[in-house]
Tab-separated table of C-alpha atoms in Angstrom:
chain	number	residue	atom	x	y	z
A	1	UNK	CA	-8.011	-14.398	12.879
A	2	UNK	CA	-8.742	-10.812	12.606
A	3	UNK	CA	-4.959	-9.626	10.724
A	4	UNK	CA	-4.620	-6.211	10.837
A	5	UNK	CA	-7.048	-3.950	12.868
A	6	UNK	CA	-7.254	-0.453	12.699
A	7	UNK	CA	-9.505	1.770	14.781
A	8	UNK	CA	-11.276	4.330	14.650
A	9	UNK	CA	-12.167	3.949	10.946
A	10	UNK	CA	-13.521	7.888	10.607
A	11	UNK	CA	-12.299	10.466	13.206
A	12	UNK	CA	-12.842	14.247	12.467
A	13	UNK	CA	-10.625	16.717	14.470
A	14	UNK	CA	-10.297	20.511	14.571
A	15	UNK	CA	-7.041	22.029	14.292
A	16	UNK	CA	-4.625	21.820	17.267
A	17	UNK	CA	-6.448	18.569	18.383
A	18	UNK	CA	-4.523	15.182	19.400
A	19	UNK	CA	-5.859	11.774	18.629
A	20	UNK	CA	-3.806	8.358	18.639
A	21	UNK	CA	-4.917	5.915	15.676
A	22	UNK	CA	-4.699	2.173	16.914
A	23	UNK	CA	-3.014	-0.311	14.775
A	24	UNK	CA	-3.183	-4.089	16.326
A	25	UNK	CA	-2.204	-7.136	14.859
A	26	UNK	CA	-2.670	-10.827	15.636
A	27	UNK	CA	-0.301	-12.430	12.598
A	28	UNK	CA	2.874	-12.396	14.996
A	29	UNK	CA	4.723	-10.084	12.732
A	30	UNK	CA	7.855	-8.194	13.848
A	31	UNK	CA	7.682	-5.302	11.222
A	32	UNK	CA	4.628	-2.580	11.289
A	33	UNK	CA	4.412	0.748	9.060
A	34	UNK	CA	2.275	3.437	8.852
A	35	UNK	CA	1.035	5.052	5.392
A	36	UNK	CA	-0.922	7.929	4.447
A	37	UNK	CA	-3.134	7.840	0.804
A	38	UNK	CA	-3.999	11.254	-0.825
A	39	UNK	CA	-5.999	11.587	-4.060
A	40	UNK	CA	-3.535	11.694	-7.063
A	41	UNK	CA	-0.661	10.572	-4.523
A	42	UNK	CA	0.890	7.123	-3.987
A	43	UNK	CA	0.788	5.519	-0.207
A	44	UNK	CA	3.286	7.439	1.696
A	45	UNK	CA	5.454	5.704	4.378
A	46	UNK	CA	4.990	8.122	7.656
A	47	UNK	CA	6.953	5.749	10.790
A	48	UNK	CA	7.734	2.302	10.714
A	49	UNK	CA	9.033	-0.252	13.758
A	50	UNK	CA	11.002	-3.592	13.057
A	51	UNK	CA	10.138	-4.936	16.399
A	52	UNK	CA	9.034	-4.200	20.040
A	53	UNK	CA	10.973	-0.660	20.952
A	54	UNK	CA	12.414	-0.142	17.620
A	55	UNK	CA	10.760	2.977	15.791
A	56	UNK	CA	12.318	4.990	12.794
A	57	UNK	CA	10.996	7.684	10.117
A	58	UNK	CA	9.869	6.886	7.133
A	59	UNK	CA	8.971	9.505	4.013
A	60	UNK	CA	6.500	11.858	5.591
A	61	UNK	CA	7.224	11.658	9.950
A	62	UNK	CA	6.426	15.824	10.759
A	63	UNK	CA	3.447	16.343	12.676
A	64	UNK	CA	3.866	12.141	13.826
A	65	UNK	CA	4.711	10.220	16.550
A	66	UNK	CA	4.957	6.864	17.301
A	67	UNK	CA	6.048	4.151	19.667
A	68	UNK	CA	6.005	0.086	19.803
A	69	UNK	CA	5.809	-1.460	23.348
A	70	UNK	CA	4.515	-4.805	22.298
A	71	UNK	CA	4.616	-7.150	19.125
A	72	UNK	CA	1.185	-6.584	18.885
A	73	UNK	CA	-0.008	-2.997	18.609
A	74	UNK	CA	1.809	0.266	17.049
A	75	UNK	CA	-0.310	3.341	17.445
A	76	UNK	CA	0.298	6.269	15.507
A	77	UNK	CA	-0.232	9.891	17.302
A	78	UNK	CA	-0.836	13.306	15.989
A	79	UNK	CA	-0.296	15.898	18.521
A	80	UNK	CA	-1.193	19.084	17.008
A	81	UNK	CA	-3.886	18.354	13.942
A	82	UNK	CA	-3.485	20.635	11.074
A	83	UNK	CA	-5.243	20.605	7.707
A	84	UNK	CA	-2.723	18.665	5.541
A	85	UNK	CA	-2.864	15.759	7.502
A	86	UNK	CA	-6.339	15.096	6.304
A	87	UNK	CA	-5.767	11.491	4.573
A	88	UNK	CA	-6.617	7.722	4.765
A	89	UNK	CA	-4.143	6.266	7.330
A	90	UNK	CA	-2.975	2.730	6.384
A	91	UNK	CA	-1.207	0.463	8.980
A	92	UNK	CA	0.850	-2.490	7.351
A	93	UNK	CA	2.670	-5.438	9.310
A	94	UNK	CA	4.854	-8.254	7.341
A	95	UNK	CA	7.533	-10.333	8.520
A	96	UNK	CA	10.418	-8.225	7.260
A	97	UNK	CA	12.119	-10.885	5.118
A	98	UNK	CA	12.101	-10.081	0.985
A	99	UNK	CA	9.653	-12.731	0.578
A	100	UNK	CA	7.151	-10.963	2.786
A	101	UNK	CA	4.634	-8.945	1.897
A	102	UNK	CA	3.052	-5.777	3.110
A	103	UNK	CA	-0.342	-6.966	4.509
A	104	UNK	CA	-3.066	-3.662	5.690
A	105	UNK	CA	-5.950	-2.752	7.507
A	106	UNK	CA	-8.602	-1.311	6.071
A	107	UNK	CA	-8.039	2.172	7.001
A	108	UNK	CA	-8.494	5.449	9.175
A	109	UNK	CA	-9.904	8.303	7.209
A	110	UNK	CA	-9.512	11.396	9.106
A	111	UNK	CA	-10.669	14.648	8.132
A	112	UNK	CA	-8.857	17.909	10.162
A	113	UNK	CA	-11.148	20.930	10.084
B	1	UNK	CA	15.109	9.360	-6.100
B	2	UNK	CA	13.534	6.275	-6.815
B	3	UNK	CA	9.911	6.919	-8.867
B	4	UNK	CA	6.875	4.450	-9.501
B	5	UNK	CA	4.314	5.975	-12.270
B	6	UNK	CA	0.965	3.734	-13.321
B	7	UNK	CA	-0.648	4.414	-16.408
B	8	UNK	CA	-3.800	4.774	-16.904
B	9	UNK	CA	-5.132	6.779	-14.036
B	10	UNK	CA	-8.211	5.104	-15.025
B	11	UNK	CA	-9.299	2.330	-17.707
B	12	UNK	CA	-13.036	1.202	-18.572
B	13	UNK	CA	-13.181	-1.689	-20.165
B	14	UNK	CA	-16.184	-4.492	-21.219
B	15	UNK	CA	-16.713	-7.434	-19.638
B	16	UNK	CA	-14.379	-9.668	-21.439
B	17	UNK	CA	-12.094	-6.776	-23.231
B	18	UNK	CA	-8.828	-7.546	-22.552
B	19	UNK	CA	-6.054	-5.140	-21.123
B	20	UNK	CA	-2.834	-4.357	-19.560
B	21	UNK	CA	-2.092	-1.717	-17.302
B	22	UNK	CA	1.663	-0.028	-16.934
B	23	UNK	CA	3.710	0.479	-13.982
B	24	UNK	CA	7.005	1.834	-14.959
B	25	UNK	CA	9.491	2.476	-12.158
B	26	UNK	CA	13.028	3.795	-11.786
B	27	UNK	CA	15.112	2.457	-8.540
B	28	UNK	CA	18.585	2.633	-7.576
B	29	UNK	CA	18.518	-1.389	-7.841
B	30	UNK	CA	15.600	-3.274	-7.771
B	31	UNK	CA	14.964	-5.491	-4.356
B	32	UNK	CA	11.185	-6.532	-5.717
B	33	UNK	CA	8.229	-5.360	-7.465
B	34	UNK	CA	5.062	-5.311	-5.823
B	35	UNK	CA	1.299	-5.353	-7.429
B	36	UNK	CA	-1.715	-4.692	-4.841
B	37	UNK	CA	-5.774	-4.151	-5.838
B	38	UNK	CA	-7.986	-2.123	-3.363
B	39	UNK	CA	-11.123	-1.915	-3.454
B	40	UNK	CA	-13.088	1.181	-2.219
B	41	UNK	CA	-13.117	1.753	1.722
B	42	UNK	CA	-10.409	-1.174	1.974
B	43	UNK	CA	-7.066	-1.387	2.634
B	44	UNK	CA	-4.631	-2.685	-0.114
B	45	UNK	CA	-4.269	-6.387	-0.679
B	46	UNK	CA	-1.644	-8.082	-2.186
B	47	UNK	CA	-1.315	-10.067	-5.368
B	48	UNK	CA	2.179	-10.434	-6.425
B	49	UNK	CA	6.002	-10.084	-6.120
B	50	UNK	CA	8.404	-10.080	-8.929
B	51	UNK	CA	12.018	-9.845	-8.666
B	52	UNK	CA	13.925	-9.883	-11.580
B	53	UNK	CA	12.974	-9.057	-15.301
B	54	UNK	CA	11.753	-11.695	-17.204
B	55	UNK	CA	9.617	-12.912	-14.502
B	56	UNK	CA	5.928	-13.960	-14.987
B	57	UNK	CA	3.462	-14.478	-12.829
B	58	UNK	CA	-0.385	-15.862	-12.699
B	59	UNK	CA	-3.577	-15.393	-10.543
B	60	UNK	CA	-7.047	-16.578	-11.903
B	61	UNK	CA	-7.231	-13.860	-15.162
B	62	UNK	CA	-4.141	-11.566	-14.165
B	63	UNK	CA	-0.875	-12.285	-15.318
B	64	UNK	CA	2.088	-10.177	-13.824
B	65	UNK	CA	5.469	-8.932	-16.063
B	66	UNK	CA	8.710	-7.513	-15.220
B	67	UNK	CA	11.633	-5.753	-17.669
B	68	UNK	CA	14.146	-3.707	-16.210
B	69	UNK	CA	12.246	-0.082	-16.503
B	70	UNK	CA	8.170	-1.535	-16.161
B	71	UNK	CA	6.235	-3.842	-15.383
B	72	UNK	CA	2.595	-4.986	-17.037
B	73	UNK	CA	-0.852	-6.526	-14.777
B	74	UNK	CA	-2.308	-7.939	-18.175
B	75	UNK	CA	-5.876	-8.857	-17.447
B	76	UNK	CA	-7.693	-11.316	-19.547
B	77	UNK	CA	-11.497	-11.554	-20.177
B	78	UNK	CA	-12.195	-9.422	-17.205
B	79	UNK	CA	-15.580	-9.676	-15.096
B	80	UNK	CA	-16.949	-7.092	-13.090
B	81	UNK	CA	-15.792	-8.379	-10.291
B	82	UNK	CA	-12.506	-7.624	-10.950
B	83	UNK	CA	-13.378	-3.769	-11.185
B	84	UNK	CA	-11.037	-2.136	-8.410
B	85	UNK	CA	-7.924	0.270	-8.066
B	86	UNK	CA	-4.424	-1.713	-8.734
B	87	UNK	CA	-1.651	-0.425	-7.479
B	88	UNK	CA	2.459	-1.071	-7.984
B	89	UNK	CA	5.457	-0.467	-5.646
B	90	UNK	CA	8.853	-1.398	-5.346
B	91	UNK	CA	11.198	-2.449	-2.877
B	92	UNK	CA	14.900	-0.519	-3.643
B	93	UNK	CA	18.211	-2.800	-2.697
B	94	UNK	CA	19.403	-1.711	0.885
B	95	UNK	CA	15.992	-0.845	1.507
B	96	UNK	CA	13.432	-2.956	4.218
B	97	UNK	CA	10.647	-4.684	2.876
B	98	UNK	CA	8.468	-2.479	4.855
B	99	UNK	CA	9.874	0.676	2.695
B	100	UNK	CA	7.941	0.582	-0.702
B	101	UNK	CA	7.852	3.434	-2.771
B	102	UNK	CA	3.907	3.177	-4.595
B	103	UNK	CA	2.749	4.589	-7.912
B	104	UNK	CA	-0.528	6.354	-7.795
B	105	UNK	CA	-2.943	3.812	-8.882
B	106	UNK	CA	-4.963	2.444	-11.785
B	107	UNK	CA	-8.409	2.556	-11.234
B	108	UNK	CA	-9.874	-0.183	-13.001
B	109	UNK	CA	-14.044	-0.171	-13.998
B	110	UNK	CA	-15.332	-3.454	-16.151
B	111	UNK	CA	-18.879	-2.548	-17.539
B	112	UNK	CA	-20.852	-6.029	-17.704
């Protein structure tokens, strides 16, 4: 029972590159998120999806894009890499109900040169 | 615009020194309070959920407090082990429980 598997977990791009960070996730849970952490900077919602086909913005979308074709997996895409998205990408699944909480993977740091 | 701020940024303590950390918050109605500890290179994992003020909660030597503006992670005769970054975020009313709003960490060191 793996929970919540991100991939890669370091990635360095150049400017103007794409890359699509996989989230998958084997706990059967409807809602996924994506966060970004910067240094001095709480977790930042980016996109989240409350179930397959459902996508909305969260805090920080720009330069983000995202879609959710299964249950399973929600990858988030960059498709022009600039400098200020270097961060450590979090991706988050829970249940959706008040009683659930957020439960992560251990990260995507990505570095944009 | 709802705000979480921890205090400390960072807190060294002795092995067995006890301590609370802040996490005071303001929310256009409270939904839940969150606590999480991460440790380096992981992702956060979760320890507990308050709701309403007044409410306590327990884990091993962390106990969890709420009031209406903050909320404490007392820790009690830490060990080493229990050196890592804790972090607090809140759920607003009307708001999913994917949509938490995080403060920006206490980083936690315990010296044996």
């Amino acid at each position: 029972n793996a929970g919540v598997t991100q991939t890669p977990k370091f990635q360095v791009l150049k400017t103007g590159q794409s890359m699509t960070l996989q989230c998958a996730q084997d706990m059967n849970h409807e809602y996924m998120s994506w966060y970004r952490q910067d240094p001095g900077m709480g977790l930042r919602l980016i996109h989240y999806s409350v179930g397959a086909g459902i996508t909305d913005q969260g805090e920080v979308p720009n330069g983000y894009n995202v879609s959710r074709s299964t249950t399973e997996d929600f990858p988030l895409r960059l498709l022009s890499a600039a400098p200020s998205q270097t961060s450590v990408y979090f991706c988050a699944t829970n249940r959706g109900d008040r009683n659930s909480p957020l439960h992560f993977g251990n990260g995507t740091r990505l570095t944009v040169t | 615009e709802d705000q979480v701020t921890q205090s400390p940024e960072a807190l060294r303590l002795q092995e067995g020194e006890s301590s609370s950390l802040n996490c005071s918050y303001t929310v256009s109605g409270l939904r839940g309070l969150f606590w999480y500890r991460q440790d380096p290179g992981k992702g956060p994992e979760f320890l507990f959920t308050l709701y309403s003020a007044g409410e306590e909660k327990e884990k091993e030597r962390l106990k969890a407090t709420l009031t209406k503006k903050e909320s404490f992670l007392h820790i009690t005769a830490p060990k080493p082990e229990d050196s890592a970054t804790y972090l607090c975020a809140v759920q607003a009313a009307g708001q999913g429980a994917q949509k938490l709003v995080f403060g920006q960490g206490t980083r936690l060191t315990i010296n044996p």
